[in-house]
Amino acid sequence: MIELTKYEVWFVTGSQHLYGEHTLKQVDRDSEAIADGLNHSGNIPIKIVFKPVVTTPDAITKICREANNSPECIGLILWMHTFSPAKMWIAGLNVLLKPFLHLHTQFNSEIPWNTIDMDFMNLNQSAHGDREFGYICTRLGKRRKVVVGHWRDETVQSKIAIWSRAAAAWTDAQGAKFARLGDNMRSVAVTEGDKVDAESRLGYSVNGHGVGDLVRLVDQVSDSEVEKLIGDYENRYDVAANARKGGDKYQNLRDGARIELGLRAFLNDGGFKGFTDTFEDLYGLKQLPGISVQRLMADGYGFGAEGDWKTAALVRAMKVMSAGLDGGTSFMEDYTYHLNSRSQVLGAHMLEICESIAEGKPKLEIHPLSIGGREDPPRLVFNVAPGPAIACTMVDMGNRFRLIVNAVDVIPPKKPLPKLPVARAVWIPKPDLETAAASWIYAGGAHHTGFSKALTSEYMEDFAEIAGIEFLLIDDTTRVSEFKKELRWNEMYYSS
Ligand code: MN
């Protein structure tokens, strides 16, 4: 469902006429070689498209307008091989609507000590040409990512890859549609938000749909489709005895499969990239959707429970950023704690954790759900393998959106949890639960998160920079007293 290969990043090099045709041809050849090198590195998932060197204000403005109008172009990499007087860039940067990365690199990696002459110096001036360009970007208040180092360096390529994935997620959000089935859980504050502001600032629309529209599609699903899907379940999961044919919960499995097929049809027909539901509005549905949501997330849909559309859109963006990477990304909730000298979070939800973060083959089980007053729903039950992860939340502060990211370490559960009938992850937040949770709570972070083992905080920081939203990081370096100051300063910054 998520295809990054359709996108392009344009590689645009700046220079000026002063150097003469011979030098400018060399600049073109070098830039093309860098674009080729990045494409063949195997480290960047999005095609880098070389564009001929620009040397005049008109050429710069023209390429910026072309980028705006190209549906494939998700952003630009800008580099000054030579000096490029930056007033030439004012008009272009002021019309540019696509994200850009300023690559502060040099064609050669090392100084040729024995042969260096003034011709070489004239050709390889990014050390000062890029500073002139940086000045105008800062003077104009342009958001961008600055990446420094040689273009063959894997760290540099990795930073470009991360930014290009963030730019893809941004592009994916523009015009994206999210379906809100029912409203949010009554009286809950953090799942509310300004949907007009979201569409204006973040590009995606959220609209409500009656559960009856979904029920109609669920009722249209044929028995043979249900049986085929149950065959898929049996191949992929370790199905509990009572959910198998002849078991006393087999009908619940059939009903769950029917809901999945109906939901898929609903999302597909409407062109939605994600959705929310709520256990308080299930009229006509036999169950709260469980396994269906888990599997739809695995296919790339964003999801937020209890009407949480901001998290649904965040999970979708994280799905785009992590497409093709090892790990996995899910909706998540901080559920309960293990408080001791090495305090831990047990993360889970009533049902809806994505199977992309499962360790091993999930179990398919059917148990009662104590909330919502419906029939027992099938769900996938699994643990999450140890390793680094991030938990992310998007909140509406009234005058802006705030993205908070906590770097965490997933650890194995201390014991097997035989009576817990939901997927779960156990983690230790960085720098420790006490500091992380205090900072998160001071920042107003939600209980719902987008949780990823595939992404790092750098992806989210790049996404926030492109989106122009507030970004707060809680990691190894966080101290509560400093974090509180950052919150106060940001309040001033965003109030002005
Ligand atoms: Mn919840």
Coordinates of C-alpha atoms in Angstrom, one line a residue, residues 152-473:
R152 CA 30.1 9.0 0.0
D153 CA 30.0 8.8 3.8
E154 CA 27.3 6.4 5.0
T155 CA 26.4 8.7 7.9
V156 CA 25.7 11.5 5.4
Q157 CA 23.7 9.1 3.1
S158 CA 21.7 7.9 6.1
K159 CA 20.8 11.4 7.1
I160 CA 19.6 12.1 3.5
A161 CA 17.6 8.8 3.6
I162 CA 16.0 9.8 6.9
W163 CA 15.0 13.2 5.6
S164 CA 13.7 11.8 2.3
R165 CA 11.5 9.4 4.2
A166 CA 10.2 12.3 6.3
A167 CA 9.6 14.2 3.1
A168 CA 7.7 11.2 1.6
A169 CA 5.5 11.1 4.8
W170 CA 4.8 14.8 4.4
T171 CA 3.8 14.4 0.7
D172 CA 1.7 11.4 1.6
A173 CA -0.2 13.5 4.2
Q174 CA -1.1 16.3 1.7
G175 CA -4.7 15.6 0.6
A176 CA -4.8 12.4 2.7
K177 CA -8.2 11.4 4.0
F178 CA -8.9 9.9 7.5
A179 CA -12.2 8.4 8.4
R180 CA -13.6 8.9 11.9
L181 CA -16.1 6.2 12.6
G182 CA -18.2 7.6 15.3
D183 CA -16.9 10.5 17.4
N184 CA -14.2 10.3 20.1
M185 CA -14.6 8.6 23.5
R186 CA -16.9 11.0 25.4
S187 CA -15.3 13.6 27.6
V188 CA -11.7 12.7 26.7
A189 CA -9.6 15.8 26.2
V190 CA -6.4 14.8 24.4
T191 CA -8.1 13.0 21.5
E192 CA -9.9 16.2 20.6
G193 CA -8.4 18.8 18.3
D194 CA -8.9 21.3 15.6
K195 CA -9.5 19.4 12.4
V196 CA -9.6 22.7 10.4
D197 CA -6.1 23.6 11.7
A198 CA -4.9 20.1 11.0
E199 CA -6.0 20.3 7.4
S200 CA -4.5 23.7 7.0
R201 CA -1.1 23.0 8.6
L202 CA -0.6 19.3 8.1
G203 CA -2.5 18.7 4.9
Y204 CA -4.8 15.9 5.8
S205 CA -8.6 15.9 6.3
V206 CA -10.6 14.1 9.0
N207 CA -14.3 13.6 8.5
G208 CA -16.9 11.7 10.5
H209 CA -18.7 8.7 9.1
G210 CA -21.7 6.8 10.6
V211 CA -20.9 3.3 11.8
G212 CA -24.0 2.3 9.7
D213 CA -22.0 3.0 6.5
L214 CA -19.5 0.4 7.7
V215 CA -22.1 -2.1 8.9
R216 CA -23.8 -2.0 5.4
L217 CA -20.5 -3.1 3.9
V218 CA -19.9 -5.7 6.6
D219 CA -23.3 -7.2 5.9
Q220 CA -22.5 -7.5 2.2
V221 CA -19.5 -9.7 2.7
S222 CA -20.1 -13.3 1.4
D223 CA -19.6 -16.5 3.3
S224 CA -17.0 -17.7 0.9
E225 CA -14.9 -14.5 1.4
V226 CA -15.1 -15.0 5.1
E227 CA -13.9 -18.6 4.8
K228 CA -11.0 -17.7 2.5
L229 CA -9.9 -15.0 5.1
I230 CA -10.1 -17.5 7.9
G231 CA -7.8 -19.8 5.8
D232 CA -5.3 -16.9 5.8
Y233 CA -5.6 -16.5 9.5
E234 CA -4.9 -20.2 10.0
N235 CA -1.8 -20.0 7.8
R236 CA -0.4 -16.9 9.5
Y237 CA -1.3 -17.3 13.2
D238 CA -1.4 -19.9 15.9
V239 CA -5.2 -20.1 16.2
A240 CA -6.6 -21.0 19.6
A241 CA -8.7 -24.2 19.8
N242 CA -12.0 -22.5 20.7
A243 CA -11.6 -20.3 17.6
R244 CA -11.3 -23.2 15.2
K245 CA -14.1 -24.9 13.3
G246 CA -16.3 -26.7 15.9
G247 CA -14.9 -24.5 18.7
D248 CA -17.4 -22.5 20.8
K249 CA -16.0 -19.2 19.6
Y250 CA -15.8 -20.1 15.9
Q251 CA -18.7 -17.9 15.1
N252 CA -16.9 -14.9 16.7
L253 CA -14.0 -15.5 14.4
R254 CA -16.3 -15.5 11.4
D255 CA -17.9 -12.3 12.6
G256 CA -14.4 -10.8 13.1
A257 CA -13.3 -11.8 9.6
R258 CA -16.5 -10.3 8.2
I259 CA -15.8 -7.0 10.0
E260 CA -12.2 -7.0 8.5
L261 CA -13.5 -7.5 5.0
G262 CA -16.1 -4.8 5.5
L263 CA -13.6 -2.4 6.9
R264 CA -11.2 -3.0 4.0
A265 CA -14.0 -2.3 1.6
F266 CA -14.9 0.9 3.4
L267 CA -11.4 2.2 3.5
N268 CA -10.7 1.2 -0.1
D269 CA -13.9 2.7 -1.5
G270 CA -13.3 6.0 0.4
G271 CA -9.6 6.2 -0.5
F272 CA -8.7 6.5 3.2
K273 CA -5.2 6.3 4.6
G274 CA -6.3 5.7 8.2
F275 CA -9.3 5.6 10.5
T276 CA -10.5 5.7 14.1
D277 CA -13.3 3.9 15.9
T278 CA -14.7 4.0 19.4
F279 CA -16.2 1.4 21.6
E280 CA -18.9 3.9 22.5
D281 CA -20.4 3.9 19.0
L282 CA -20.6 0.4 17.6
Y283 CA -24.2 0.4 16.6
G284 CA -24.9 -2.6 14.4
L285 CA -21.4 -4.1 14.7
K286 CA -21.2 -7.3 16.7
Q287 CA -17.7 -6.6 18.0
L288 CA -15.2 -3.9 18.6
P289 CA -12.9 -4.3 15.6
G290 CA -9.7 -6.1 16.9
I291 CA -7.8 -8.4 14.6
S292 CA -9.0 -6.3 11.6
V293 CA -7.4 -3.2 13.0
Q294 CA -4.2 -5.0 13.8
R295 CA -4.0 -6.4 10.3
L296 CA -5.0 -3.1 8.5
M297 CA -2.2 -1.3 10.4
A298 CA 0.2 -4.0 9.2
D299 CA -0.8 -3.1 5.7
G300 CA 0.1 0.6 6.2
Y301 CA -3.2 2.2 7.5
G302 CA -3.0 4.7 10.3
F303 CA -5.2 4.0 13.3
G304 CA -6.2 5.7 16.5
A305 CA -8.6 4.2 19.1
E306 CA -11.4 6.1 20.8
G307 CA -11.6 8.7 17.9
D308 CA -8.0 9.7 18.2
W309 CA -7.5 11.0 14.7
K310 CA -4.2 12.8 15.4
T311 CA -2.6 9.5 16.4
A312 CA -4.2 7.8 13.4
A313 CA -2.5 10.4 11.1
L314 CA 0.8 10.1 13.1
V315 CA 0.8 6.3 12.8
R316 CA 0.2 6.6 9.1
A317 CA 3.1 9.1 8.7
M318 CA 5.3 6.8 10.7
K319 CA 4.2 3.9 8.5
V320 CA 5.3 5.8 5.4
M321 CA 8.7 6.8 6.9
S322 CA 9.4 3.2 7.9
A323 CA 8.2 1.5 4.7
G324 CA 10.6 -1.4 3.8
L325 CA 12.7 -1.0 7.0
D326 CA 13.1 -3.7 9.6
G327 CA 11.2 -3.1 12.8
G328 CA 7.5 -2.3 12.7
T329 CA 5.2 0.6 13.7
S330 CA 2.0 0.5 15.8
F331 CA -0.6 2.4 17.6
M332 CA 0.2 2.0 21.3
E333 CA -0.9 3.1 24.8
D334 CA 1.1 3.5 28.0
Y335 CA -1.0 1.0 30.0
T336 CA 0.5 0.1 33.3
Y337 CA 3.8 0.4 35.2
H338 CA 6.4 -1.8 36.9
L339 CA 7.8 0.7 39.4
N340 CA 11.1 -0.2 41.0
S341 CA 14.7 0.9 40.7
R342 CA 14.5 0.1 36.9
S343 CA 10.9 1.2 36.3
Q344 CA 9.2 0.0 33.1
V345 CA 6.1 0.6 31.1
L346 CA 3.8 -2.1 29.9
G347 CA 2.3 -0.8 26.7
A348 CA -0.8 -2.4 25.1
H349 CA -4.4 -1.5 24.2
M350 CA -7.7 -3.2 24.5
L351 CA -7.0 -5.0 21.2
E352 CA -5.4 -2.8 18.6
I353 CA -1.6 -3.3 18.4
C354 CA -0.1 -3.8 15.0
E355 CA 1.3 -7.2 14.2
S356 CA 4.3 -5.6 12.4
I357 CA 6.0 -5.3 15.9
A358 CA 5.2 -8.9 16.9
E359 CA 8.0 -11.2 18.0
G360 CA 7.4 -14.5 16.3
K361 CA 4.1 -16.0 15.2
P362 CA 1.1 -14.2 16.9
K363 CA -1.5 -16.2 18.6
L364 CA -5.1 -15.7 17.5
E365 CA -7.3 -15.8 20.6
I366 CA -10.9 -14.8 21.5
H367 CA -11.8 -13.5 24.9
P368 CA -14.5 -11.3 26.4
L369 CA -14.0 -7.5 26.3
S370 CA -15.1 -5.9 29.5
I371 CA -15.9 -2.6 27.8
G372 CA -18.3 -1.7 25.0
G373 CA -21.0 -4.3 25.7
R374 CA -20.4 -6.4 22.5
E375 CA -19.5 -9.9 21.7
D376 CA -16.0 -11.4 22.3
P377 CA -13.6 -10.1 19.6
P378 CA -10.7 -12.1 18.1
R379 CA -7.4 -10.5 18.6
L380 CA -3.7 -11.3 17.9
V381 CA -1.6 -11.8 21.1
F382 CA 2.2 -11.4 21.1
N383 CA 5.2 -9.9 22.8
V384 CA 7.6 -7.4 21.2
A385 CA 11.2 -8.3 20.8
P386 CA 13.8 -6.3 22.7
G387 CA 15.6 -3.4 21.1
P388 CA 15.5 0.4 20.7
A389 CA 12.2 2.1 19.8
I390 CA 10.4 5.5 19.9
A391 CA 7.1 6.5 21.4
C392 CA 5.6 9.6 19.8
T393 CA 2.6 11.8 20.5
M394 CA 0.9 14.6 18.7
V395 CA -1.1 17.0 20.8
D396 CA -3.1 20.1 20.0
M397 CA -2.0 23.0 22.2
G398 CA -4.7 25.3 21.0
N399 CA -2.5 27.6 18.9
R400 CA -0.2 24.9 17.4
F401 CA 0.5 21.1 17.2
R402 CA 3.2 19.7 19.4
L403 CA 5.1 16.5 18.6
I404 CA 6.8 14.8 21.5
V405 CA 9.2 11.8 21.1
N406 CA 10.6 9.6 23.7
A407 CA 13.5 7.2 22.9
V408 CA 12.9 3.9 24.7
D409 CA 14.4 0.4 25.0
V410 CA 12.1 -2.5 24.6
I411 CA 13.0 -5.3 27.1
P412 CA 11.6 -8.9 27.4
P413 CA 8.7 -9.2 29.9
K414 CA 10.0 -10.5 33.2
K415 CA 7.5 -13.4 33.1
P416 CA 5.2 -15.0 30.5
L417 CA 1.9 -13.0 31.2
P418 CA -0.3 -16.1 30.7
K419 CA -3.5 -14.3 31.6
L420 CA -3.1 -11.1 29.6
P421 CA -5.1 -11.6 26.4
V422 CA -3.7 -8.7 24.4
A423 CA -0.5 -7.9 22.5
R424 CA 2.0 -6.1 24.7
A425 CA 5.4 -4.5 24.8
V426 CA 7.5 -3.8 27.9
W427 CA 10.0 -0.9 27.7
I428 CA 12.2 1.4 29.7
P429 CA 12.0 5.0 28.6
K430 CA 15.2 7.1 28.3
P431 CA 16.7 8.4 30.4
D432 CA 14.5 6.6 32.9
L433 CA 10.8 6.3 33.5
E434 CA 10.7 8.9 36.2
T435 CA 12.4 11.6 34.1
A436 CA 10.6 10.6 30.9
A437 CA 7.1 10.4 32.3
A438 CA 7.5 13.7 34.2
S439 CA 8.8 15.5 31.1
W440 CA 6.0 13.9 29.0
I441 CA 3.3 15.0 31.4
Y442 CA 4.7 18.5 31.8
A443 CA 4.6 18.7 27.9
G444 CA 1.0 17.5 27.9
G445 CA 1.8 14.3 25.9
A446 CA -1.1 11.9 25.3
H447 CA -1.6 8.4 26.6
H448 CA -1.9 7.2 22.9
T449 CA 1.3 7.0 20.8
G450 CA 2.7 6.0 17.5
F451 CA 5.3 3.4 18.5
S452 CA 8.1 2.3 16.2
K453 CA 11.0 -0.1 16.3
A454 CA 12.0 1.0 12.8
L455 CA 12.4 4.7 13.3
T456 CA 14.6 6.9 15.4
S457 CA 13.9 10.4 16.8
E458 CA 15.8 11.9 13.8
Y459 CA 12.9 10.9 11.4
M460 CA 10.4 12.6 13.7
E461 CA 12.5 15.7 14.1
D462 CA 12.9 16.0 10.3
F463 CA 9.1 15.5 9.9
A464 CA 8.4 18.2 12.5
E465 CA 10.8 20.5 10.7
I466 CA 9.2 20.0 7.4
A467 CA 5.7 20.4 8.9
G468 CA 6.7 23.5 10.9
I469 CA 5.4 22.1 14.2
E470 CA 6.8 22.1 17.6
F471 CA 9.2 19.2 18.4
L472 CA 10.2 18.0 21.9
L473 CA 12.6 15.2 22.4

